């Protein structure tokens, strides 16, 4: 059994209440931080821990925190990214719903470390009921003196609020999120300036994923060095994986980074193997934006090394033969899955979610959806596969935010690894031309 | 339904609206727009009419166009009337892989409607949506605040029967949500 630091109490009855959460050691990091540590010392521990952002990009959290500008007399903000809309990802919902205080505790400890006095949790609107659970937890924390003025009798004060979104994947992109939090359309901003300099209301802001913030709690408790001992190389600590698709046991699993992929897929402790006794055909291991790879390349790298659940191992071989850990949205497809039809569902998703600011993304995603649909339905033309390839190439790297890349990569990888399947769907008489 | 009767928040809703506005710094009250639109949609028949949006603009002291451009950007705001229960079926990758199309077809046949349509009695509208963060419990649909997961035809029958018997309009802001986690 791997070590669990985030959801080890997931099955404790009433762990969503402050009382039970505290009985199991909850809020000790707030005590420890406020009473015995300086903000700088906490940032230092987070740096030492090697924690990397769990929202998908994997940016070192300690480094991000140290970039936060601290001009005199200007408020700074911590904003938690609970937009979680990347297809295949549902770990943040699980954590917030099961153990809401784990996020609230992380927000308090992190806010203290960053010198923040007002913090927001921006949660996707579809998770409205989860916002109720969070609000209840926050209310309890205020009543217990863990939020509000003079937390635990110290001179540190913090207000924490939940803000619900209106339904838009793009609001997971941090600058679009900030626009949305300001009551506007979710159009990503041009960077720089980065949020650390000019974020919410133009003030210095840190945006972190739910799981990242929750991980600050064990890091403060055990120390950065101890945390860094878990995992392999630059992939330290534990990670929540959302497992879905054609597996026997879909769900959220906390793993130690470094777990062999094969064990994750086939052991009873995790996915429990492929459903209905079938074989695995392909997998998207890190949320819909990362490349799809065939089963063989998922389990072993091109060099024949066993693939591990780490940032480095999953991307070994680059886009030619690898993928990415991303958000940990692990989607498995069995041998009967139509890769072209699956691609169509993703193309439709990105088309639906493009904010429309940049023409390559706005126009290209719609075009890809149309072409992938006719290919998947068996009405494609022989030139369509190259057309798809061409469109995705023209989107990649040509947009303000990475949604364009996220839309392009699934197309490129599906064609790269499953071209024959696309070709087989083209009507014969067309091929003869 | 285009000209709605008196558009005015109930006292209770107004108290919530004021509480939400107080979460933001002085002068940044526009931040409250998205949450308030949710409340408005729940209060005024499940959709945002131009009158409703103008009313929200007047509360926040912003231009009506600032409300229209936001309401039209996000997928959860209905700019046209919908049935009392909006059945939102996810059909992205993981849900598709585990039978989302069957769910859409089953509901469509049962209620004799296609996605985008409302049943004759005004009770149900069907909508296909993209990933709702419930991929591990696919196939699934959202109805108001509730997530209905691991759907089967039998389960769908029961869910729809219950909503019909209850008869109330369902909103994202409902407190009596169901979820299966
Ligand atoms: C299109 C798009 C969607 C994103 N969606 C999310 C999301 O739902 N949740 C999230 O935490 N990060 C998301 N991100 C990443 C954020 O921009 C940002 O990197 C992240 O919130 C930083 O937090 P972290 O360093 O703790 O991961 C998204 C990025 C892009 C480009
Ligand atoms: S794919 Fe349907 S909830 Fe994620």
Coordinates of C-alpha atoms and ligand atoms in Angstrom, one line a residue:
Chain A
X1 CA 0.0 0.0 0.0
X2 CA 1.4 3.4 -1.0
X3 CA 1.5 6.3 1.4
X4 CA -1.5 8.5 1.5
X5 CA -1.3 12.1 2.6
X6 CA -4.4 13.8 1.1
X7 CA -7.3 11.4 1.3
X8 CA -6.1 8.9 3.9
X9 CA -9.3 9.7 5.9
X10 CA -11.7 9.3 3.0
X11 CA -13.6 6.5 4.6
X12 CA -13.9 8.0 8.1
X13 CA -17.6 8.7 9.0
X14 CA -18.4 12.4 9.1
X15 CA -14.9 13.5 8.1
X16 CA -16.6 16.4 6.4
X17 CA -17.3 17.9 9.8
X18 CA -14.9 20.1 11.6
X19 CA -15.2 18.0 14.8
X20 CA -14.3 14.7 13.2
X21 CA -11.7 16.3 11.0
X22 CA -10.0 17.8 14.0
X23 CA -10.2 14.5 15.9
X24 CA -8.1 13.1 13.1
X25 CA -5.4 15.7 13.4
X26 CA -7.0 18.3 11.2
X27 CA -5.9 22.0 11.4
X28 CA -2.6 21.1 13.0
X29 CA -0.8 22.8 10.1
X30 CA -2.6 26.1 10.9
X31 CA -1.5 25.8 14.5
X32 CA 2.1 24.9 13.6
X33 CA 2.3 27.6 10.9
X34 CA 0.9 30.5 12.7
X35 CA 2.3 29.8 16.1
X36 CA 5.8 28.5 15.3
X37 CA 6.8 29.4 11.8
X38 CA 7.4 32.5 9.7
X39 CA 5.8 32.9 6.3
X40 CA 9.2 32.7 4.7
X41 CA 10.0 29.5 6.4
X42 CA 6.8 27.9 5.0
X43 CA 7.6 29.0 1.5
X44 CA 11.1 27.5 2.1
X45 CA 9.5 24.1 3.1
X46 CA 7.3 24.1 0.0
X47 CA 10.3 24.8 -2.1
X48 CA 12.2 21.9 -0.5
X49 CA 9.3 19.6 -0.9
X50 CA 9.6 19.8 -4.7
X51 CA 5.8 20.0 -4.9
X52 CA 4.6 20.7 -8.5
X53 CA 1.3 22.2 -9.5
X54 CA -1.4 19.5 -9.6
X55 CA -3.6 21.5 -12.0
X56 CA -1.9 20.0 -15.0
X57 CA 1.2 22.1 -15.9
X58 CA 3.4 20.8 -13.0
X59 CA 5.0 24.1 -12.3
X60 CA 7.1 24.1 -9.0
X61 CA 4.8 25.6 -6.4
X62 CA 7.5 27.0 -4.1
X63 CA 9.0 28.8 -7.1
X64 CA 5.6 30.3 -8.1
X65 CA 5.1 31.4 -4.5
X66 CA 8.5 33.1 -4.4
X67 CA 7.6 35.1 -7.5
X68 CA 4.7 36.8 -5.8
X69 CA 5.2 40.6 -5.8
X70 CA 4.9 42.2 -2.4
X71 CA 4.5 46.0 -2.9
X72 CA 3.7 47.9 0.2
X73 CA 0.1 48.8 0.8
X74 CA -1.3 46.6 -2.0
X75 CA -3.4 43.6 -1.1
X76 CA -2.4 40.3 -2.5
X77 CA -4.7 37.3 -3.2
X78 CA -4.6 33.6 -3.2
X79 CA -7.1 32.1 -5.6
X80 CA -7.8 28.3 -5.5
X81 CA -8.5 26.9 -8.9
X82 CA -11.4 24.5 -8.4
X83 CA -12.7 24.8 -12.0
X84 CA -11.8 21.2 -12.7
X85 CA -13.2 20.9 -16.2
X86 CA -10.5 18.9 -18.0
X87 CA -12.3 15.8 -19.3
X88 CA -11.3 12.8 -17.3
X89 CA -10.5 14.8 -14.2
X90 CA -12.7 14.6 -11.0
X91 CA -10.2 14.3 -8.2
X92 CA -10.7 17.9 -6.9
X93 CA -14.4 17.3 -6.6
X94 CA -13.8 14.1 -4.7
X95 CA -11.4 15.8 -2.3
X96 CA -13.7 18.8 -1.7
X97 CA -16.8 16.8 -1.3
X98 CA -15.3 14.1 1.0
X99 CA -12.9 16.2 3.0
X100 CA -13.7 19.9 2.5
X101 CA -11.7 20.9 5.5
X102 CA -8.5 19.6 3.8
X103 CA -8.9 22.4 1.3
X104 CA -9.9 25.0 3.9
X105 CA -6.9 24.1 6.0
X106 CA -4.6 24.3 3.0
X107 CA -6.0 27.7 2.1
X108 CA -5.4 29.1 5.6
X109 CA -1.9 27.8 5.9
X110 CA -1.0 28.9 2.3
X111 CA -2.5 32.3 2.8
X112 CA -0.5 32.8 5.9
X113 CA 2.7 31.9 4.0
X114 CA 1.9 34.3 1.3
X115 CA 0.8 37.2 3.5
X116 CA -2.7 37.1 2.0
X117 CA -5.7 38.4 3.9
X118 CA -8.5 37.7 1.4
X119 CA -8.7 34.4 -0.5
X120 CA -11.2 32.9 -3.0
X121 CA -12.0 29.4 -4.1
X122 CA -13.3 29.6 -7.7
X123 CA -15.3 26.5 -8.3
X124 CA -17.0 25.4 -11.5
X125 CA -20.7 26.2 -11.5
X126 CA -21.7 22.7 -12.2
X127 CA -20.3 21.8 -8.8
X128 CA -22.8 24.0 -7.1
X129 CA -23.6 21.4 -4.5
X130 CA -19.9 21.1 -3.7
X131 CA -19.8 24.8 -3.1
X132 CA -22.5 24.3 -0.4
X133 CA -20.3 21.7 1.3
X134 CA -17.3 24.1 1.2
X135 CA -19.3 27.0 2.5
X136 CA -20.5 24.9 5.4
X137 CA -16.9 23.9 6.2
X138 CA -15.8 27.5 6.0
X139 CA -18.6 28.6 8.3
X140 CA -17.4 26.0 10.8
X141 CA -13.9 27.2 10.5
X142 CA -15.0 30.8 11.2
X143 CA -16.9 29.7 14.3
X144 CA -13.8 27.8 15.6
X145 CA -11.6 30.9 15.2
X146 CA -9.7 29.4 12.3
X147 CA -10.8 32.1 9.9
X148 CA -11.7 35.7 10.4
X149 CA -9.9 38.2 12.7
X150 CA -6.9 37.2 14.8
X151 CA -6.8 33.5 13.9
X152 CA -6.1 31.3 16.9
X153 CA -5.4 34.5 18.9
X154 CA -2.6 35.7 16.6
X155 CA -2.5 39.0 14.8
X156 CA -3.1 37.1 11.5
X157 CA -6.5 37.6 9.9
X158 CA -8.0 36.0 6.8
X159 CA -11.3 35.9 5.0
X160 CA -12.1 33.0 2.7
X161 CA -14.9 32.9 0.1
X162 CA -16.3 30.6 -2.5
X163 CA -17.2 31.8 -5.9
X164 CA -19.2 29.7 -8.4
X165 CA -18.6 29.9 -12.1
X166 CA -21.1 29.8 -14.9
X167 CA -20.0 26.8 -16.9
X168 CA -16.9 27.2 -19.1
X169 CA -13.8 25.0 -19.3
X170 CA -11.6 28.0 -20.3
X171 CA -12.1 29.4 -16.8
X172 CA -9.7 26.8 -15.6
X173 CA -7.0 28.7 -17.4
X174 CA -5.7 30.9 -14.6
X175 CA -6.1 34.3 -16.3
X176 CA -9.5 33.5 -17.7
X177 CA -10.4 32.4 -14.1
X178 CA -9.4 35.8 -12.8
X179 CA -11.5 37.6 -15.5
X180 CA -14.4 35.4 -14.5
X181 CA -13.9 36.1 -10.8
X182 CA -14.1 39.8 -11.7
X183 CA -17.5 39.2 -13.2
X184 CA -16.5 39.1 -16.9
X185 CA -16.4 36.7 -19.8
X186 CA -13.6 34.1 -19.4
X187 CA -11.2 35.4 -22.0
X188 CA -7.6 34.6 -21.1
X189 CA -5.3 37.5 -20.7
X190 CA -2.1 38.0 -22.6
X191 CA 0.9 37.2 -20.4
X192 CA 3.0 38.8 -19.2
X193 CA 2.2 40.3 -16.8
X194 CA 1.8 37.1 -14.9
X195 CA -0.8 36.9 -12.0
X196 CA 2.1 37.0 -9.5
X197 CA 2.6 40.6 -10.5
X198 CA -0.9 41.7 -11.7
X199 CA -3.7 39.2 -11.1
X200 CA -7.0 39.7 -9.4
X201 CA -8.1 43.4 -9.6
X202 CA -4.6 44.0 -10.9
X203 CA -3.0 42.9 -7.6
X204 CA -0.3 40.3 -7.0
X205 CA -2.1 36.9 -7.0
X206 CA -1.2 33.2 -6.7
X207 CA -3.5 30.8 -8.4
X208 CA -3.1 27.1 -7.4
X209 CA -5.1 24.0 -7.9
X210 CA -7.2 22.4 -5.2
X211 CA -4.8 19.4 -4.8
X212 CA -1.7 21.6 -4.7
X213 CA -3.2 23.7 -1.9
X214 CA -4.2 20.6 0.0
X215 CA -0.7 19.2 -0.3
X216 CA 0.7 22.1 1.6
X217 CA -0.8 20.7 4.8
X218 CA 1.3 17.5 4.9
X219 CA 4.3 19.4 3.7
X220 CA 4.1 21.8 6.6
X221 CA 3.5 18.9 9.0
X222 CA 6.2 16.6 7.9
X223 CA 8.7 19.2 6.5
X224 CA 9.7 19.6 2.9
X225 CA 12.6 17.2 3.0
X226 CA 10.5 14.3 4.3
X227 CA 7.9 15.0 1.6
X228 CA 10.5 15.0 -1.1
X229 CA 11.6 11.5 -0.1
X230 CA 8.3 10.2 -1.4
X231 CA 8.3 9.7 -5.2
X232 CA 11.1 9.6 -7.7
X233 CA 13.4 12.4 -8.8
X234 CA 11.6 15.6 -9.6
X235 CA 8.2 13.8 -9.2
X236 CA 7.9 14.1 -5.4
X237 CA 5.0 13.3 -3.1
X238 CA 1.6 11.7 -3.8
X239 CA -0.9 12.4 -6.6
X240 CA -4.6 12.0 -6.9
X241 CA -5.5 10.1 -10.1
X242 CA -9.0 10.2 -11.5
X243 CA -9.4 6.8 -13.2
X244 CA -12.2 6.3 -15.7
X245 CA -13.2 4.5 -18.9
X246 CA -13.2 0.8 -19.5
X247 CA -11.7 -0.4 -16.2
X248 CA -13.2 -2.5 -13.4
X249 CA -12.8 0.1 -10.7
X250 CA -13.1 3.6 -11.8
X251 CA -12.5 6.2 -9.1
X252 CA -10.1 8.5 -7.4
X253 CA -6.8 7.0 -6.1
X254 CA -4.0 8.6 -4.2
X255 CA -0.7 7.1 -5.4
X256 CA 2.9 7.7 -4.6
X257 CA 4.5 9.1 -7.7
X258 CA 6.7 6.4 -9.2
X259 CA 4.1 3.6 -9.1
X260 CA 4.5 1.4 -12.2
X261 CA 1.7 2.2 -14.6
X262 CA 1.1 -1.5 -15.1
X263 CA 0.4 -2.0 -11.4
X264 CA -2.0 1.0 -11.4
X265 CA -4.0 -0.4 -14.3
X266 CA -4.1 -4.1 -13.3
X267 CA -3.8 -4.4 -9.5
X268 CA -6.9 -4.8 -7.4
X269 CA -5.8 -1.9 -5.2
X270 CA -6.3 0.5 -8.1
X271 CA -8.1 0.1 -11.5
X272 CA -8.6 -3.6 -11.1
X273 CA -7.9 -4.3 -14.8
X274 CA -9.9 -3.9 -17.9
X275 CA -13.7 -4.5 -17.8
X276 CA -15.5 -7.5 -19.2
X277 CA -12.1 -9.4 -19.5
X278 CA -11.2 -7.3 -22.5
X279 CA -7.8 -6.0 -23.5
X280 CA -6.7 -2.4 -23.2
X281 CA -6.3 -0.6 -26.5
X282 CA -5.3 2.9 -25.6
X283 CA -5.1 5.4 -22.7
X284 CA -5.1 9.1 -22.2
X285 CA -3.2 9.3 -18.9
X286 CA -3.4 12.9 -17.9
X287 CA -6.7 14.5 -18.9
X288 CA -8.1 15.0 -22.4
X289 CA -5.5 17.5 -23.4
X290 CA -2.5 15.1 -23.3
X291 CA -1.6 12.7 -26.1
X292 CA -3.5 9.4 -26.4
X293 CA -1.1 6.4 -26.6
X294 CA -1.5 2.7 -27.4
X295 CA -1.5 0.2 -24.5
X296 CA 2.0 -1.0 -25.3
X297 CA 3.5 2.5 -25.1
X298 CA 1.5 3.2 -21.9
X299 CA 3.0 0.2 -20.1
X300 CA 6.5 0.4 -21.5
X301 CA 8.5 3.2 -23.0
X302 CA 9.8 2.9 -26.6
X303 CA 13.1 1.8 -25.1
X304 CA 11.3 -1.1 -23.3
X305 CA 11.5 0.4 -19.8
X306 CA 8.5 0.0 -17.5
X307 CA 6.5 3.2 -17.6
X308 CA 6.0 4.8 -14.1
X309 CA 3.4 7.3 -12.9
X310 CA 5.7 10.3 -12.8
X311 CA 5.9 13.5 -14.8
X312 CA 9.1 12.4 -16.4
X313 CA 8.4 8.7 -17.2
X314 CA 4.9 9.4 -18.7
X315 CA 6.5 12.0 -21.1
X316 CA 9.5 9.8 -21.9
X317 CA 9.8 9.7 -25.7
X318 CA 8.2 13.1 -26.2
X319 CA 5.1 13.3 -28.3
X320 CA 6.4 10.6 -30.7
X321 CA 6.0 7.8 -28.2
X322 CA 5.1 9.4 -24.8
X323 CA 2.3 11.4 -23.2
X324 CA 2.0 13.4 -20.0
X325 CA 0.9 13.1 -16.4
X326 CA -1.1 16.4 -16.8
X327 CA -4.0 16.6 -14.3
X328 CA -3.9 12.8 -13.6
X329 CA -7.1 12.2 -15.5
X330 CA -6.4 8.6 -16.5
X331 CA -8.9 7.4 -19.2
X332 CA -8.7 3.8 -20.4
X333 CA -10.2 2.5 -23.6
X334 CA -10.8 -1.2 -24.4
X335 CA -10.1 -3.1 -27.6
X336 CA -13.5 -2.3 -29.0
X337 CA -13.2 1.5 -28.7
X338 CA -13.4 3.6 -31.9
X339 CA -10.5 5.9 -31.6
X340 CA -11.9 8.2 -34.4
X341 CA -15.2 8.5 -32.5
X342 CA -13.5 9.2 -29.3
X343 CA -11.4 11.9 -31.0
X344 CA -14.6 13.4 -32.3
X345 CA -16.0 13.7 -28.8
X346 CA -12.9 15.5 -27.8
X347 CA -12.9 17.8 -30.8
X348 CA -16.5 18.7 -30.1
X349 CA -15.5 19.5 -26.5
X350 CA -12.7 21.9 -27.5
X351 CA -14.9 23.5 -30.1
X352 CA -17.6 24.1 -27.5
X353 CA -15.1 25.4 -25.1
X354 CA -13.0 27.7 -27.2
X355 CA -13.5 31.2 -25.9
X356 CA -13.3 32.6 -29.5
X357 CA -10.6 35.2 -29.0
X358 CA -8.0 33.7 -31.3
X359 CA -9.1 32.7 -34.8
X360 CA -6.9 29.6 -35.2
X361 CA -8.6 28.1 -32.2
X362 CA -12.1 29.4 -32.8
X363 CA -12.2 28.3 -36.4
X364 CA -9.8 25.4 -36.3
X365 CA -11.6 23.5 -33.4
X366 CA -14.9 23.7 -35.3
X367 CA -13.3 22.5 -38.5
X368 CA -11.6 19.6 -36.7
X369 CA -14.9 18.6 -35.1
X370 CA -16.6 18.5 -38.5
X371 CA -13.9 16.5 -40.2
X372 CA -13.4 14.1 -37.3
X373 CA -17.2 13.5 -37.2
X374 CA -17.5 12.6 -40.9
X375 CA -14.4 10.3 -40.6
X376 CA -15.7 8.6 -37.5
X377 CA -19.2 8.1 -39.1
X378 CA -17.6 6.5 -42.2
X379 CA -18.2 9.4 -44.6
X380 CA -14.7 10.8 -44.7
X381 CA -12.6 11.6 -47.8
X382 CA -9.1 10.2 -48.3
X383 CA -7.7 13.7 -47.9
X384 CA -9.4 14.2 -44.5
X385 CA -6.7 12.6 -42.4
X386 CA -4.0 14.9 -43.7
X387 CA -6.5 17.8 -43.4
X388 CA -7.0 17.1 -39.7
X389 CA -3.2 16.9 -39.3
X390 CA -2.8 20.2 -41.1
X391 CA -5.4 22.0 -39.1
X392 CA -4.0 20.9 -35.7
X393 CA -0.5 22.0 -36.8
X394 CA -1.8 25.5 -37.5
X395 CA -3.5 25.8 -34.2
X396 CA -0.6 24.6 -32.0
X397 CA 1.4 27.5 -30.6
X398 CA -0.6 30.1 -32.4
X399 CA -3.1 31.1 -29.6
X400 CA -3.0 33.4 -26.5
X401 CA -3.6 30.5 -24.1
X402 CA -2.8 26.8 -24.2
X403 CA -6.3 25.7 -25.0
X404 CA -5.3 25.7 -28.7
X405 CA -2.5 23.2 -27.9
X406 CA -4.8 21.2 -25.8
X407 CA -7.2 20.9 -28.7
X408 CA -4.4 20.1 -31.2
X409 CA -2.6 17.3 -29.3
X410 CA -5.4 14.8 -29.1
X411 CA -5.7 15.0 -32.9
X412 CA -2.1 14.7 -33.6
X413 CA -1.6 11.7 -31.2
X414 CA -4.7 9.9 -32.5
X415 CA -3.5 10.1 -36.1
X416 CA 0.1 9.4 -35.1
X417 CA -0.7 6.1 -33.4
X418 CA -4.0 5.0 -35.0
X419 CA -3.8 6.3 -38.6
X420 CA -4.8 2.9 -40.0
X421 CA -8.0 2.9 -38.1
X422 CA -8.9 6.3 -39.6
X423 CA -8.0 5.0 -43.1
X424 CA -10.1 1.9 -42.7
X425 CA -13.2 4.1 -42.1
X426 CA -12.9 5.9 -45.4
X427 CA -15.5 4.4 -47.9
X428 CA -13.8 2.1 -50.4
X429 CA -14.9 3.9 -53.6
X430 CA -13.4 7.0 -52.3
X431 CA -10.0 5.3 -51.6
X432 CA -10.0 4.1 -55.2
X433 CA -9.9 7.7 -56.6
Chain B
X1 CA -43.2 33.8 -21.2
X2 CA -41.3 36.8 -22.7
X3 CA -42.9 39.5 -20.5
X4 CA -42.4 38.3 -17.0
X5 CA -44.4 39.6 -14.1
X6 CA -42.7 41.7 -11.4
X7 CA -39.1 40.9 -11.5
X8 CA -38.0 41.4 -7.9
X9 CA -35.9 39.2 -5.7
X10 CA -37.7 37.8 -2.7
X11 CA -36.4 39.1 0.6
X12 CA -34.5 35.9 1.2
X13 CA -32.9 36.0 -2.2
X14 CA -32.0 39.7 -1.7
X15 CA -30.3 38.9 1.6
X16 CA -28.2 36.2 -0.2
X17 CA -27.4 38.7 -3.0
X18 CA -26.2 41.3 -0.5
X19 CA -24.1 38.7 1.3
X20 CA -22.4 37.7 -1.9
X21 CA -21.7 41.4 -2.9
X22 CA -20.0 41.9 0.5
X23 CA -17.4 39.2 -0.3
X24 CA -15.6 41.5 -2.7
X25 CA -13.6 44.6 -2.1
X26 CA -15.1 48.1 -2.2
X27 CA -15.9 49.0 -5.8
X28 CA -15.4 45.4 -7.1
X29 CA -19.1 44.4 -6.7
X30 CA -19.2 43.3 -10.4
X31 CA -17.4 40.2 -9.2
X32 CA -20.8 39.1 -7.8
X33 CA -22.3 38.9 -11.3
X34 CA -22.0 35.1 -12.0
X35 CA -23.3 34.0 -8.6
X36 CA -26.2 36.5 -8.8
X37 CA -27.2 35.3 -12.2
X38 CA -27.5 31.8 -10.8
X39 CA -29.8 33.1 -8.1
X40 CA -31.8 35.1 -10.7
X41 CA -32.2 32.1 -12.9
X42 CA -33.5 30.1 -10.0
X43 CA -35.9 32.8 -8.9
X44 CA -37.3 33.7 -12.3
X45 CA -38.6 30.6 -14.0
X46 CA -35.3 28.9 -14.8
X47 CA -34.0 31.3 -17.4
X48 CA -32.6 34.8 -17.9
X49 CA -35.0 37.0 -19.8
X50 CA -33.8 40.4 -20.9
X51 CA -36.0 41.8 -18.1
X52 CA -34.2 39.7 -15.6
X53 CA -30.8 40.6 -16.9
X54 CA -31.7 44.3 -16.8
X55 CA -32.8 43.9 -13.2
X56 CA -29.5 42.2 -12.2
X57 CA -27.7 45.1 -14.0
X58 CA -29.6 47.6 -11.9
X59 CA -28.8 45.8 -8.7
X60 CA -25.1 45.8 -9.4
X61 CA -25.2 49.3 -11.0
X62 CA -23.6 48.1 -14.2
X63 CA -24.6 48.4 -17.8
X64 CA -27.1 45.8 -19.1
X65 CA -24.7 44.9 -21.9
X66 CA -22.2 43.8 -19.2
X67 CA -24.7 41.3 -18.0
X68 CA -25.7 40.1 -21.5
X69 CA -22.2 39.5 -22.6
X70 CA -21.5 37.4 -19.5
X71 CA -24.8 35.5 -19.6
X72 CA -24.2 34.5 -23.2
X73 CA -20.6 33.4 -22.6
X74 CA -21.3 30.7 -20.0
X75 CA -23.2 27.5 -20.7
X76 CA -25.3 27.3 -17.5
X77 CA -27.3 30.4 -18.1
X78 CA -30.5 29.7 -20.1
X79 CA -31.3 32.5 -22.4
X80 CA -34.6 30.8 -23.4
X81 CA -37.3 29.2 -21.3
X82 CA -36.6 25.5 -20.3
X83 CA -38.7 22.8 -18.7
X84 CA -38.9 22.4 -15.0
X85 CA -36.2 19.8 -15.0
X86 CA -33.3 20.3 -17.3
X87 CA -31.7 16.9 -17.9
X88 CA -28.1 17.6 -18.8
X89 CA -26.4 14.4 -20.1
X90 CA -22.6 14.3 -20.4
X91 CA -21.3 12.8 -23.6
X92 CA -17.6 13.5 -23.5
X93 CA -15.0 10.8 -23.8
X94 CA -15.4 8.8 -20.6
X95 CA -19.2 9.0 -20.6
X96 CA -19.3 8.3 -24.3
X97 CA -17.1 5.2 -23.7
X98 CA -19.6 3.9 -21.1
X99 CA -22.8 4.5 -22.9
X100 CA -23.8 8.2 -22.9
X101 CA -25.4 7.9 -26.3
X102 CA -27.7 5.2 -25.1
X103 CA -28.7 7.4 -22.2
X104 CA -29.5 10.3 -24.6
X105 CA -31.5 8.0 -26.9
X106 CA -33.3 6.3 -24.0
X107 CA -34.5 9.6 -22.5
X108 CA -35.3 11.0 -25.9
X109 CA -37.5 8.1 -26.7
X110 CA -39.1 8.0 -23.3
X111 CA -40.0 11.6 -23.3
X112 CA -40.4 11.9 -27.1
X113 CA -37.9 14.8 -27.3
X114 CA -34.6 15.5 -28.9
X115 CA -31.7 17.3 -27.3
X116 CA -32.6 21.0 -27.2
X117 CA -36.3 20.2 -26.8
X118 CA -38.8 20.3 -24.0
X119 CA -41.6 17.7 -23.3
X120 CA -45.1 18.8 -24.1
X121 CA -46.1 19.1 -20.4
X122 CA -43.2 21.5 -19.8
X123 CA -41.7 19.1 -17.2
X124 CA -38.4 18.0 -18.9
X125 CA -35.9 19.5 -21.3
X126 CA -33.0 17.4 -22.6
X127 CA -29.6 18.9 -23.2
X128 CA -26.3 17.2 -24.1
X129 CA -23.3 18.7 -22.2
X130 CA -19.6 18.3 -21.9
X131 CA -17.6 16.6 -19.1
X132 CA -19.1 17.4 -15.7
X133 CA -16.3 15.9 -13.6
X134 CA -18.1 12.7 -13.0
X135 CA -16.2 10.5 -15.4
X136 CA -15.6 7.8 -12.9
X137 CA -19.3 7.3 -12.4
X138 CA -20.2 7.4 -16.1
X139 CA -22.7 7.6 -17.7
X140 CA -24.2 10.5 -15.8
X141 CA -26.5 13.5 -15.9
X142 CA -27.0 16.6 -13.9
X143 CA -30.4 17.8 -13.0
X144 CA -30.3 21.1 -11.1
X145 CA -27.9 20.7 -8.2
X146 CA -28.0 16.9 -8.4
X147 CA -25.6 14.5 -10.1
X148 CA -27.2 11.2 -11.1
X149 CA -24.5 8.7 -11.8
X150 CA -23.9 5.2 -13.1
X151 CA -27.1 5.5 -15.1
X152 CA -29.1 2.5 -16.3
X153 CA -32.5 2.5 -18.0
X154 CA -34.1 1.4 -14.7
X155 CA -32.4 4.2 -12.8
X156 CA -33.4 6.8 -15.3
X157 CA -37.0 5.6 -15.0
X158 CA -37.0 6.0 -11.3
X159 CA -35.3 9.4 -11.4
X160 CA -37.7 10.8 -13.9
X161 CA -40.7 9.4 -12.1
X162 CA -39.5 11.0 -8.9
X163 CA -39.0 14.4 -10.5
X164 CA -42.4 14.2 -12.1
X165 CA -44.1 13.3 -8.8
X166 CA -42.3 16.1 -7.1
X167 CA -43.3 18.6 -9.8
X168 CA -41.0 21.4 -8.6
X169 CA -38.6 23.4 -10.8
X170 CA -35.0 22.3 -10.2
X171 CA -32.2 24.7 -10.0
X172 CA -28.4 24.6 -9.5
X173 CA -28.9 26.6 -6.3
X174 CA -31.2 23.9 -4.7
X175 CA -30.2 22.8 -1.2
X176 CA -31.7 19.4 -1.5
X177 CA -29.2 17.9 -3.9
X178 CA -28.5 14.3 -4.5
X179 CA -25.1 12.8 -5.2
X180 CA -23.8 9.3 -5.0
X181 CA -20.2 9.7 -3.8
Ligands
LIG1 C1 -7.5 25.5 -21.0 C2 -7.0 25.3 -19.7 C3 -7.7 24.8 -18.7 C4 -7.2 24.6 -17.4 N1 -8.1 24.1 -16.4 C5 -7.6 23.9 -15.2 C6 -8.4 23.4 -14.2 O1 -9.6 23.1 -14.4 N2 -7.9 23.3 -12.9 C7 -6.6 23.7 -12.6 O2 -6.2 23.6 -11.5 N3 -5.8 24.2 -13.6 C8 -6.3 24.3 -14.8 N4 -5.4 24.8 -15.8 C9 -4.1 25.3 -15.4 C10 -4.1 26.7 -14.8 O3 -3.9 27.6 -15.8 C11 -3.0 26.9 -13.8 O4 -1.8 26.5 -14.4 C12 -3.2 26.2 -12.5 O5 -4.4 26.5 -11.9 C13 -2.0 26.5 -11.6 O6 -2.2 25.8 -10.4 P1 -1.1 24.7 -10.0 O7 0.3 25.3 -10.2 O8 -1.4 24.5 -8.6 O9 -1.4 23.5 -10.8 C14 -5.9 25.0 -17.1 C15 -5.1 25.5 -18.1 C16 -5.6 25.7 -19.4 C17 -4.8 26.3 -20.4
LIG2 S1 -16.7 12.6 -19.4 FE1 -18.7 12.7 -18.6 S2 -18.4 13.5 -16.6 FE2 -16.4 13.5 -17.5

